[in-house]
Amino acid sequence: MSTHRLRFTLNGTPRELEIAADRLLIDVIRDDCGATGTKLGCGVGICGTCSVLVDGELVSACLVPAVFVDGRSLTTVEGLAQDGELTPLQDAFIRDGGFQCGICTPGQLIAATALLREHPRPDGREVRDWMMGNLCRCTGYYGIERAIMRASGAGGQSDGRGLGGQRPPSLS
Amino acid sequence: MTGVAEATTSILREPEYRIEGRDKVTGAARFAADIVRPGMLHAAYVTSPFPHARVVSVDLTRARAMPGVRAVLTGAETKPQRLGRRLQDWPLLAWDRVLFIGDRVAVVAADTVEIAAAAAAAVDVEYEELPAILDPEAALAPEAPVLHPDAAGYAYLGGGTRPTVPHPNVQGHGIREHGDVDAGFAASHRVYEHTFTVARTHQSYLEPRASLVWLEGDRIRVVTTNKAPFALRQHLSVSLGIPESRIVVDAGHIGGDFGGKGLSIDEFVLYHLARVTGRPVRAVTRYADELQATNTRHAARIILRTGVDPDGRILAHTSRVIFDGGAYAAGKPVATLMPGDAMLTLAGYRVPAARVEAMAVYTNQVPAGHSRAPGQPQNAFAAESHMDLIARDLGIDAFALRERNVVRPGDVDVTGQPWHGTDGAALLAKLRSASRYDDRTANIRSVGAKGIGVGIALGVRHVGRGRASMVLRVTASGHVELHTGVSDQGGGAHTVFQRIVASELGVPLEQVAVIRGTTDAVPNDPGVGGSRVTPVQGSAALAAARALKKRLGDRELEEVGALEVIGEAAQETHEASMYAYALVAEVDPDTCKVRIRQATLVADVGTVINPVALRGQLEGGFVFGLGQAVMEDLRVEDGRVVTANLGDYKIPTIADVPPLTVELLTEDPGPGPFGAKSAGELANPAVGAAVANAVHAACGVRVMSLPVTAEKIWRESRRSGS
Ligand code: FES
Ligand code: FES
């Protein structure tokens, strides 16, 4: 197998690696760069746990060869918070039950980041259409939708699905 | 017990901010597959392509000669070691016979995942095919081949002896009887018998199982996705013949469990590979192998027979439940070697007389194990479909029939024991109002809406039981550290403990740290499962806080210097809680496609500790149940799983999820800390029947098996002409 010199930026930091041409992007991110925030789930492009942004575009890292990012800029979940400051989306995922086990969360956050760049004020349908490629087995998705709505400035209001904008169940 | 009033401190009234939240949203949280060791090797398996075969020979020559291959082991080297949570019936590597497609014959350790896989493919195994038993009924035939002829020699953990079984191909069996069943049937106005079947499903946690084993002096270090590290330590100790004191298990963040992460099948051979290579060895399961290798929900066939009086009151009930246990019973942790609630066949109702029989049977299929509320998704589907069919035949409203029969405290239920738990009448009343059942059904009738119907179903789940302990330490600066062996698989356990301790001590949350320890660093813990984290481990956290309060007396935390107390809990409750659904389904008249338009869930949860996580458990439980109700079917043909990736084995996406209203019953305190109950396994089992009942109401077609698919509705409607 031929090797390839790969240059790209990972979360803003320039990287240069010598890799076999058939290496998958997910393996290079996790094994060669040690950025294990991005997860490997299904391995066949269905679950979205491996979602990353390449020049801002949403990509499943389990499907593409690493050479695909040559000369491009790669953003993973580790690159979302700036100087330790969580993005509104990250904070909303914590407040609204956007995660439980957290294994899908890096991919959900990356996909939702891309969504909010494209549609800063999405409605419920836009959220569901966009996020369909990111499976979550824990939350039932209601918390994820609430979190995205909150982060978009809709204040946790969704269009009446789930518990929508209701307060969390109270003790009384 | 302290009352609910004291529990409603300001801490518990605020939505929680999860302790591990920051790590999980920044990618800093490390899961087992994220952990590497210098010099680490990778494991790959050689697996059987036949459901039942004799292993004639294994030739390792080609595999061993490949560059980068460091070790290849076969069953000859690991014989006679077997693994299992209760019954150790599964060979680490098969040495004489393979019992399902995927059974392991050899394992390779190599420098890379790719080399390991290539070497595994280069192992030449000669098999002699044997007749396969693919169906439990066939396994129970008198002349059926015995799949485990050496069963008498298997280790049975947990003390006691293995219960006797009526046929050598039975894993576990139970019969329970109370009241005068024959008299009950004789007095019945009508007797109904129905047979239901339930598909095999998979937990489908998105984190495949992973483990890493290495030797450090005489210590064996294990990093794992197993959710019960102390139990795994015991299993390793028994299987490998190594004292527990030499084994250290580290289970951190776990990427989903749903009952599936209690069984480990890799760590045992990884130990052998680490021993012979002197290097750390890791196994990360490919997702396709997750779906094919083990621990599915049991497929089941359930026959229910119930006698009722003219008003529909239950007089007598019998049932027979046959679970397909697959090739090994290793995945089942309970003493009966059946799914935990195998015998709960008409839960939630007054049953004056019943005879229940259940069994799990060996076949040459993928081994089944525990899956969220084990036994209940199957039994609740059958029971709640059965109740609906009875109501229809008697011409009684489905809600009314349930109201007449639902258990109230003190009533005898299907177990023959008095019911301790939710007042079923209150639950149903709440469901009626919350779901606007009367308006909705009247509306559907008055506009003559075709293809829309409301289905209801209820379910029960025990509040977790067991023992646990934790250590609470006060640091010199007056901070408090709770040291626990509980790993978090997503339920929010550590935040539950933090809030309990801070509430009890009356200190800010920031003053309480929760520190998860490896098995050598913290007291024994039963692990996550059995709906036990909040009621059992939460009670241990509360006991620790109370012990500390006692030691403090009038002193402030800042004044006492370093101090350590232990909190122990033994939760022996027999309480259970109930929940119920009303679902509105729409069935397309042409395609028979089902759309759930709206769902209402009412659940009795007692005092709420983590409001956000509680809601997440109920919402997530509903969607987990919905997937298994309408789409999930781990299809097996001739012993081979044919839905072997997440494209073929479909689980719900965000687009499949209907609007959901959740209403809580919180007034009735449970046995957990401050009156808490359990929630993690409370919501999923009854969804299947709620869907089947709603579909019947919508289009007049009854589907007697899970999942309820468009194809089944179409076939059934053709057959019945409705
Ligand atoms: S791991 Fe890439 S989509 Fe599932
Ligand atoms: S939080 Fe566990 S899979 Fe989404």
PDB file of C-alpha atoms in Angstrom, chain B residues 19-245:
ATOM      1  CA  ILE B  19     -21.430  16.091  36.984  1.00  0.00           C
ATOM      2  CA  GLU B  20     -20.002  14.492  33.868  1.00  0.00           C
ATOM      3  CA  GLY B  21     -21.810  16.885  31.544  1.00  0.00           C
ATOM      4  CA  ARG B  22     -18.814  19.003  30.645  1.00  0.00           C
ATOM      5  CA  ASP B  23     -16.666  15.967  29.847  1.00  0.00           C
ATOM      6  CA  LYS B  24     -19.389  14.449  27.709  1.00  0.00           C
ATOM      7  CA  VAL B  25     -20.037  17.552  25.614  1.00  0.00           C
ATOM      8  CA  THR B  26     -16.371  18.392  25.042  1.00  0.00           C
ATOM      9  CA  GLY B  27     -15.190  14.915  24.065  1.00  0.00           C
ATOM     10  CA  ALA B  28     -13.046  14.671  27.195  1.00  0.00           C
ATOM     11  CA  ALA B  29     -15.020  11.731  28.623  1.00  0.00           C
ATOM     12  CA  ARG B  30     -12.968   8.601  28.006  1.00  0.00           C
ATOM     13  CA  PHE B  31     -14.809   5.397  27.200  1.00  0.00           C
ATOM     14  CA  ALA B  32     -13.161   1.962  27.217  1.00  0.00           C
ATOM     15  CA  ALA B  33     -12.375   2.006  23.486  1.00  0.00           C
ATOM     16  CA  ASP B  34     -10.603   5.353  23.934  1.00  0.00           C
ATOM     17  CA  ILE B  35      -7.980   3.926  26.253  1.00  0.00           C
ATOM     18  CA  VAL B  36      -4.646   2.709  24.912  1.00  0.00           C
ATOM     19  CA  ARG B  37      -1.528   1.217  26.492  1.00  0.00           C
ATOM     20  CA  PRO B  38       1.982   1.257  25.121  1.00  0.00           C
ATOM     21  CA  GLY B  39       2.708  -1.870  23.107  1.00  0.00           C
ATOM     22  CA  MET B  40      -0.981  -2.746  22.930  1.00  0.00           C
ATOM     23  CA  LEU B  41      -2.042  -5.635  20.693  1.00  0.00           C
ATOM     24  CA  HIS B  42      -5.425  -6.188  19.082  1.00  0.00           C
ATOM     25  CA  ALA B  43      -7.561  -9.297  19.234  1.00  0.00           C
ATOM     26  CA  ALA B  44      -9.679 -10.916  16.538  1.00  0.00           C
ATOM     27  CA  TYR B  45     -11.667 -14.130  16.588  1.00  0.00           C
ATOM     28  CA  VAL B  46     -12.174 -17.140  14.401  1.00  0.00           C
ATOM     29  CA  THR B  47     -15.865 -17.946  14.572  1.00  0.00           C
ATOM     30  CA  SER B  48     -18.095 -20.787  13.538  1.00  0.00           C
ATOM     31  CA  PRO B  49     -20.026 -20.506  10.271  1.00  0.00           C
ATOM     32  CA  PHE B  50     -22.331 -23.350  11.369  1.00  0.00           C
ATOM     33  CA  PRO B  51     -25.073 -23.328  13.990  1.00  0.00           C
ATOM     34  CA  HIS B  52     -23.994 -26.724  15.280  1.00  0.00           C
ATOM     35  CA  ALA B  53     -20.828 -28.589  14.363  1.00  0.00           C
ATOM     36  CA  ARG B  54     -17.975 -30.657  15.669  1.00  0.00           C
ATOM     37  CA  VAL B  55     -14.575 -29.018  15.465  1.00  0.00           C
ATOM     38  CA  VAL B  56     -12.468 -31.646  13.683  1.00  0.00           C
ATOM     39  CA  SER B  57      -9.199 -29.769  13.429  1.00  0.00           C
ATOM     40  CA  VAL B  58      -7.766 -26.278  13.678  1.00  0.00           C
ATOM     41  CA  ASP B  59      -4.677 -25.426  11.636  1.00  0.00           C
ATOM     42  CA  LEU B  60      -2.845 -22.313  12.799  1.00  0.00           C
ATOM     43  CA  THR B  61       0.208 -22.630  10.536  1.00  0.00           C
ATOM     44  CA  ARG B  62      -0.669 -19.882   8.096  1.00  0.00           C
ATOM     45  CA  ALA B  63      -1.932 -17.493  10.752  1.00  0.00           C
ATOM     46  CA  ARG B  64       1.091 -17.916  13.002  1.00  0.00           C
ATOM     47  CA  ALA B  65       3.477 -17.257  10.128  1.00  0.00           C
ATOM     48  CA  MET B  66       2.024 -13.827   9.353  1.00  0.00           C
ATOM     49  CA  PRO B  67       4.187 -10.855  10.288  1.00  0.00           C
ATOM     50  CA  GLY B  68       2.756  -8.921  13.214  1.00  0.00           C
ATOM     51  CA  VAL B  69       0.925 -11.894  14.697  1.00  0.00           C
ATOM     52  CA  ARG B  70       1.985 -12.335  18.333  1.00  0.00           C
ATOM     53  CA  ALA B  71      -0.199 -15.174  19.519  1.00  0.00           C
ATOM     54  CA  VAL B  72      -2.961 -17.493  18.376  1.00  0.00           C
ATOM     55  CA  LEU B  73      -4.895 -19.551  20.904  1.00  0.00           C
ATOM     56  CA  THR B  74      -7.503 -22.243  20.470  1.00  0.00           C
ATOM     57  CA  GLY B  75      -9.872 -24.040  22.791  1.00  0.00           C
ATOM     58  CA  ALA B  76      -7.166 -26.646  23.360  1.00  0.00           C
ATOM     59  CA  GLU B  77      -5.293 -24.025  25.396  1.00  0.00           C
ATOM     60  CA  THR B  78      -8.230 -22.580  27.331  1.00  0.00           C
ATOM     61  CA  LYS B  79     -10.073 -25.837  27.944  1.00  0.00           C
ATOM     62  CA  PRO B  80     -11.996 -26.443  30.207  1.00  0.00           C
ATOM     63  CA  GLN B  81     -12.599 -22.784  31.062  1.00  0.00           C
ATOM     64  CA  ARG B  82     -16.096 -21.430  30.578  1.00  0.00           C
ATOM     65  CA  LEU B  83     -17.733 -18.116  31.325  1.00  0.00           C
ATOM     66  CA  GLY B  84     -21.134 -16.908  32.471  1.00  0.00           C
ATOM     67  CA  ARG B  85     -22.860 -14.563  34.888  1.00  0.00           C
ATOM     68  CA  ARG B  86     -24.582 -17.320  36.832  1.00  0.00           C
ATOM     69  CA  LEU B  87     -24.191 -20.580  34.978  1.00  0.00           C
ATOM     70  CA  GLN B  88     -20.775 -20.852  33.386  1.00  0.00           C
ATOM     71  CA  ASP B  89     -21.729 -22.836  30.324  1.00  0.00           C
ATOM     72  CA  TRP B  90     -19.933 -20.932  27.544  1.00  0.00           C
ATOM     73  CA  PRO B  91     -16.417 -22.097  26.628  1.00  0.00           C
ATOM     74  CA  LEU B  92     -13.935 -19.216  26.320  1.00  0.00           C
ATOM     75  CA  LEU B  93     -13.051 -20.900  23.035  1.00  0.00           C
ATOM     76  CA  ALA B  94     -14.854 -23.990  21.782  1.00  0.00           C
ATOM     77  CA  TRP B  95     -12.730 -27.124  21.799  1.00  0.00           C
ATOM     78  CA  ASP B  96     -15.059 -29.862  20.651  1.00  0.00           C
ATOM     79  CA  ARG B  97     -18.345 -28.452  19.411  1.00  0.00           C
ATOM     80  CA  VAL B  98     -19.600 -25.047  18.292  1.00  0.00           C
ATOM     81  CA  LEU B  99     -23.185 -24.258  19.213  1.00  0.00           C
ATOM     82  CA  PHE B 100     -24.115 -21.212  17.126  1.00  0.00           C
ATOM     83  CA  ILE B 101     -22.948 -19.179  14.159  1.00  0.00           C
ATOM     84  CA  GLY B 102     -20.398 -16.883  15.755  1.00  0.00           C
ATOM     85  CA  ASP B 103     -19.217 -19.256  18.468  1.00  0.00           C
ATOM     86  CA  ARG B 104     -15.497 -18.710  18.939  1.00  0.00           C
ATOM     87  CA  VAL B 105     -12.906 -21.305  18.003  1.00  0.00           C
ATOM     88  CA  ALA B 106      -9.651 -19.360  18.120  1.00  0.00           C
ATOM     89  CA  VAL B 107      -8.339 -15.904  18.925  1.00  0.00           C
ATOM     90  CA  VAL B 108      -5.445 -13.929  17.497  1.00  0.00           C
ATOM     91  CA  ALA B 109      -3.401 -11.116  19.034  1.00  0.00           C
ATOM     92  CA  ALA B 110      -1.573  -8.959  16.532  1.00  0.00           C
ATOM     93  CA  ASP B 111       0.051  -5.566  16.146  1.00  0.00           C
ATOM     94  CA  THR B 112      -2.902  -4.012  14.360  1.00  0.00           C
ATOM     95  CA  VAL B 113      -6.617  -4.645  14.036  1.00  0.00           C
ATOM     96  CA  GLU B 114      -6.132  -5.335  10.327  1.00  0.00           C
ATOM     97  CA  ILE B 115      -3.395  -7.928  10.849  1.00  0.00           C
ATOM     98  CA  ALA B 116      -5.437  -9.620  13.581  1.00  0.00           C
ATOM     99  CA  ALA B 117      -8.441  -9.864  11.272  1.00  0.00           C
ATOM    100  CA  ALA B 118      -6.345 -11.171   8.391  1.00  0.00           C
ATOM    101  CA  ALA B 119      -4.726 -13.777  10.620  1.00  0.00           C
ATOM    102  CA  ALA B 120      -8.091 -14.899  11.976  1.00  0.00           C
ATOM    103  CA  ALA B 121      -9.235 -15.364   8.388  1.00  0.00           C
ATOM    104  CA  ALA B 122      -6.126 -17.462   7.739  1.00  0.00           C
ATOM    105  CA  VAL B 123      -6.915 -20.000  10.458  1.00  0.00           C
ATOM    106  CA  ASP B 124      -8.149 -23.180   8.820  1.00  0.00           C
ATOM    107  CA  VAL B 125     -10.857 -24.969  10.766  1.00  0.00           C
ATOM    108  CA  GLU B 126     -12.373 -28.221   9.664  1.00  0.00           C
ATOM    109  CA  TYR B 127     -15.917 -28.788  10.916  1.00  0.00           C
ATOM    110  CA  GLU B 128     -18.301 -31.678  10.768  1.00  0.00           C
ATOM    111  CA  GLU B 129     -21.813 -30.272  10.657  1.00  0.00           C
ATOM    112  CA  LEU B 130     -24.335 -31.593  13.186  1.00  0.00           C
ATOM    113  CA  PRO B 131     -28.124 -31.277  13.075  1.00  0.00           C
ATOM    114  CA  ALA B 132     -29.065 -27.847  14.395  1.00  0.00           C
ATOM    115  CA  ILE B 133     -31.930 -27.098  16.761  1.00  0.00           C
ATOM    116  CA  LEU B 134     -33.289 -23.737  15.723  1.00  0.00           C
ATOM    117  CA  ASP B 135     -36.573 -23.730  17.572  1.00  0.00           C
ATOM    118  CA  PRO B 136     -37.338 -24.225  21.278  1.00  0.00           C
ATOM    119  CA  GLU B 137     -40.193 -26.628  20.572  1.00  0.00           C
ATOM    120  CA  ALA B 138     -37.789 -28.874  18.671  1.00  0.00           C
ATOM    121  CA  ALA B 139     -35.309 -28.645  21.531  1.00  0.00           C
ATOM    122  CA  LEU B 140     -37.954 -29.931  23.924  1.00  0.00           C
ATOM    123  CA  ALA B 141     -38.756 -33.047  21.883  1.00  0.00           C
ATOM    124  CA  PRO B 142     -37.887 -36.206  23.827  1.00  0.00           C
ATOM    125  CA  GLU B 143     -35.427 -37.394  21.183  1.00  0.00           C
ATOM    126  CA  ALA B 144     -33.792 -33.986  20.599  1.00  0.00           C
ATOM    127  CA  PRO B 145     -29.991 -33.968  20.696  1.00  0.00           C
ATOM    128  CA  VAL B 146     -28.712 -32.676  24.029  1.00  0.00           C
ATOM    129  CA  LEU B 147     -26.748 -29.475  23.465  1.00  0.00           C
ATOM    130  CA  HIS B 148     -25.001 -29.467  26.822  1.00  0.00           C
ATOM    131  CA  PRO B 149     -24.291 -33.074  27.808  1.00  0.00           C
ATOM    132  CA  ASP B 150     -21.722 -31.931  30.412  1.00  0.00           C
ATOM    133  CA  ALA B 151     -24.047 -29.512  32.205  1.00  0.00           C
ATOM    134  CA  ALA B 152     -23.644 -31.273  35.543  1.00  0.00           C
ATOM    135  CA  GLY B 153     -20.046 -30.064  35.699  1.00  0.00           C
ATOM    136  CA  TYR B 154     -20.764 -26.361  35.038  1.00  0.00           C
ATOM    137  CA  ALA B 155     -20.021 -23.827  37.760  1.00  0.00           C
ATOM    138  CA  TYR B 156     -23.151 -22.158  39.136  1.00  0.00           C
ATOM    139  CA  LEU B 157     -22.266 -18.881  40.839  1.00  0.00           C
ATOM    140  CA  GLY B 158     -23.928 -17.025  43.649  1.00  0.00           C
ATOM    141  CA  GLY B 159     -24.304 -19.902  46.091  1.00  0.00           C
ATOM    142  CA  GLY B 160     -26.903 -22.624  46.091  1.00  0.00           C
ATOM    143  CA  THR B 161     -27.338 -25.203  43.410  1.00  0.00           C
ATOM    144  CA  ARG B 162     -28.756 -24.906  39.955  1.00  0.00           C
ATOM    145  CA  PRO B 163     -32.517 -25.503  39.935  1.00  0.00           C
ATOM    146  CA  THR B 164     -33.509 -28.779  38.291  1.00  0.00           C
ATOM    147  CA  VAL B 165     -34.932 -28.703  34.783  1.00  0.00           C
ATOM    148  CA  PRO B 166     -37.547 -30.917  33.128  1.00  0.00           C
ATOM    149  CA  HIS B 167     -35.483 -31.588  29.985  1.00  0.00           C
ATOM    150  CA  PRO B 168     -31.697 -31.408  29.457  1.00  0.00           C
ATOM    151  CA  ASN B 169     -32.201 -28.701  26.812  1.00  0.00           C
ATOM    152  CA  VAL B 170     -33.867 -26.398  29.325  1.00  0.00           C
ATOM    153  CA  GLN B 171     -31.735 -23.637  30.835  1.00  0.00           C
ATOM    154  CA  GLY B 172     -34.143 -22.607  33.537  1.00  0.00           C
ATOM    155  CA  HIS B 173     -37.713 -23.430  34.408  1.00  0.00           C
ATOM    156  CA  GLY B 174     -40.329 -22.298  36.893  1.00  0.00           C
ATOM    157  CA  ILE B 175     -43.889 -23.127  37.905  1.00  0.00           C
ATOM    158  CA  ARG B 176     -45.873 -21.052  40.343  1.00  0.00           C
ATOM    159  CA  GLU B 177     -49.408 -21.579  41.464  1.00  0.00           C
ATOM    160  CA  HIS B 178     -51.782 -19.914  43.870  1.00  0.00           C
ATOM    161  CA  GLY B 179     -55.506 -20.097  44.584  1.00  0.00           C
ATOM    162  CA  ASP B 180     -57.902 -22.680  43.183  1.00  0.00           C
ATOM    163  CA  VAL B 181     -57.269 -22.390  39.463  1.00  0.00           C
ATOM    164  CA  ASP B 182     -59.645 -25.153  38.373  1.00  0.00           C
ATOM    165  CA  ALA B 183     -62.496 -23.770  40.452  1.00  0.00           C
ATOM    166  CA  GLY B 184     -61.798 -20.313  39.031  1.00  0.00           C
ATOM    167  CA  PHE B 185     -62.092 -21.547  35.463  1.00  0.00           C
ATOM    168  CA  ALA B 186     -65.171 -23.617  36.320  1.00  0.00           C
ATOM    169  CA  ALA B 187     -66.879 -20.508  37.690  1.00  0.00           C
ATOM    170  CA  SER B 188     -65.894 -18.345  34.727  1.00  0.00           C
ATOM    171  CA  HIS B 189     -68.436 -16.828  32.389  1.00  0.00           C
ATOM    172  CA  ARG B 190     -65.884 -16.958  29.547  1.00  0.00           C
ATOM    173  CA  VAL B 191     -62.395 -18.400  29.178  1.00  0.00           C
ATOM    174  CA  TYR B 192     -60.009 -16.833  26.665  1.00  0.00           C
ATOM    175  CA  GLU B 193     -56.834 -18.315  25.310  1.00  0.00           C
ATOM    176  CA  HIS B 194     -54.392 -16.467  23.058  1.00  0.00           C
ATOM    177  CA  THR B 195     -50.913 -17.186  21.780  1.00  0.00           C
ATOM    178  CA  PHE B 196     -48.397 -14.416  21.194  1.00  0.00           C
ATOM    179  CA  THR B 197     -44.891 -14.363  19.805  1.00  0.00           C
ATOM    180  CA  VAL B 198     -42.175 -11.807  20.352  1.00  0.00           C
ATOM    181  CA  ALA B 199     -39.134 -11.268  18.153  1.00  0.00           C
ATOM    182  CA  ARG B 200     -35.510 -11.361  19.168  1.00  0.00           C
ATOM    183  CA  THR B 201     -34.145  -7.826  19.530  1.00  0.00           C
ATOM    184  CA  HIS B 202     -30.867  -6.219  20.420  1.00  0.00           C
ATOM    185  CA  GLN B 203     -30.090  -3.559  23.026  1.00  0.00           C
ATOM    186  CA  SER B 204     -28.306  -1.552  20.318  1.00  0.00           C
ATOM    187  CA  TYR B 205     -26.274   0.630  22.620  1.00  0.00           C
ATOM    188  CA  LEU B 206     -24.219   2.721  20.241  1.00  0.00           C
ATOM    189  CA  GLU B 207     -20.947   1.917  21.990  1.00  0.00           C
ATOM    190  CA  PRO B 208     -19.814  -1.542  20.968  1.00  0.00           C
ATOM    191  CA  ARG B 209     -18.321  -3.576  23.781  1.00  0.00           C
ATOM    192  CA  ALA B 210     -14.618  -2.970  24.346  1.00  0.00           C
ATOM    193  CA  SER B 211     -12.020  -4.273  26.751  1.00  0.00           C
ATOM    194  CA  LEU B 212      -8.330  -4.002  27.416  1.00  0.00           C
ATOM    195  CA  VAL B 213      -6.349  -6.371  29.633  1.00  0.00           C
ATOM    196  CA  TRP B 214      -2.749  -6.257  30.783  1.00  0.00           C
ATOM    197  CA  LEU B 215      -0.595  -7.663  33.557  1.00  0.00           C
ATOM    198  CA  GLU B 216       1.126  -5.436  36.078  1.00  0.00           C
ATOM    199  CA  GLY B 217       3.249  -7.430  38.489  1.00  0.00           C
ATOM    200  CA  ASP B 218       0.883 -10.078  39.748  1.00  0.00           C
ATOM    201  CA  ARG B 219      -2.117  -7.835  39.076  1.00  0.00           C
ATOM    202  CA  ILE B 220      -4.433  -8.329  36.151  1.00  0.00           C
ATOM    203  CA  ARG B 221      -5.753  -4.977  34.970  1.00  0.00           C
ATOM    204  CA  VAL B 222      -9.025  -4.886  33.076  1.00  0.00           C
ATOM    205  CA  VAL B 223     -10.575  -1.865  31.385  1.00  0.00           C
ATOM    206  CA  THR B 224     -14.071  -2.738  30.272  1.00  0.00           C
ATOM    207  CA  THR B 225     -17.509  -1.626  29.147  1.00  0.00           C
ATOM    208  CA  ASN B 226     -19.010  -4.068  31.665  1.00  0.00           C
ATOM    209  CA  LYS B 227     -21.470  -2.217  33.908  1.00  0.00           C
ATOM    210  CA  ALA B 228     -20.938  -4.459  36.916  1.00  0.00           C
ATOM    211  CA  PRO B 229     -17.173  -4.414  37.558  1.00  0.00           C
ATOM    212  CA  PHE B 230     -17.286  -6.372  40.802  1.00  0.00           C
ATOM    213  CA  ALA B 231     -19.367  -9.098  39.234  1.00  0.00           C
ATOM    214  CA  LEU B 232     -16.968  -9.257  36.288  1.00  0.00           C
ATOM    215  CA  ARG B 233     -14.085  -9.588  38.734  1.00  0.00           C
ATOM    216  CA  GLN B 234     -15.844 -12.562  40.288  1.00  0.00           C
ATOM    217  CA  HIS B 235     -16.594 -14.139  36.900  1.00  0.00           C
ATOM    218  CA  LEU B 236     -12.978 -13.753  35.831  1.00  0.00           C
ATOM    219  CA  SER B 237     -11.783 -15.180  39.110  1.00  0.00           C
ATOM    220  CA  VAL B 238     -13.942 -18.286  38.884  1.00  0.00           C
ATOM    221  CA  SER B 239     -13.376 -18.909  35.166  1.00  0.00           C
ATOM    222  CA  LEU B 240      -9.634 -18.356  35.212  1.00  0.00           C
ATOM    223  CA  GLY B 241      -8.954 -19.745  38.690  1.00  0.00           C
ATOM    224  CA  ILE B 242      -7.278 -16.543  39.860  1.00  0.00           C
ATOM    225  CA  PRO B 243      -8.043 -14.933  43.231  1.00  0.00           C
ATOM    226  CA  GLU B 244     -10.195 -11.798  43.037  1.00  0.00           C
ATOM    227  CA  SER B 245      -7.523  -9.883  44.933  1.00  0.00           C
TER     228      SER B 245
END
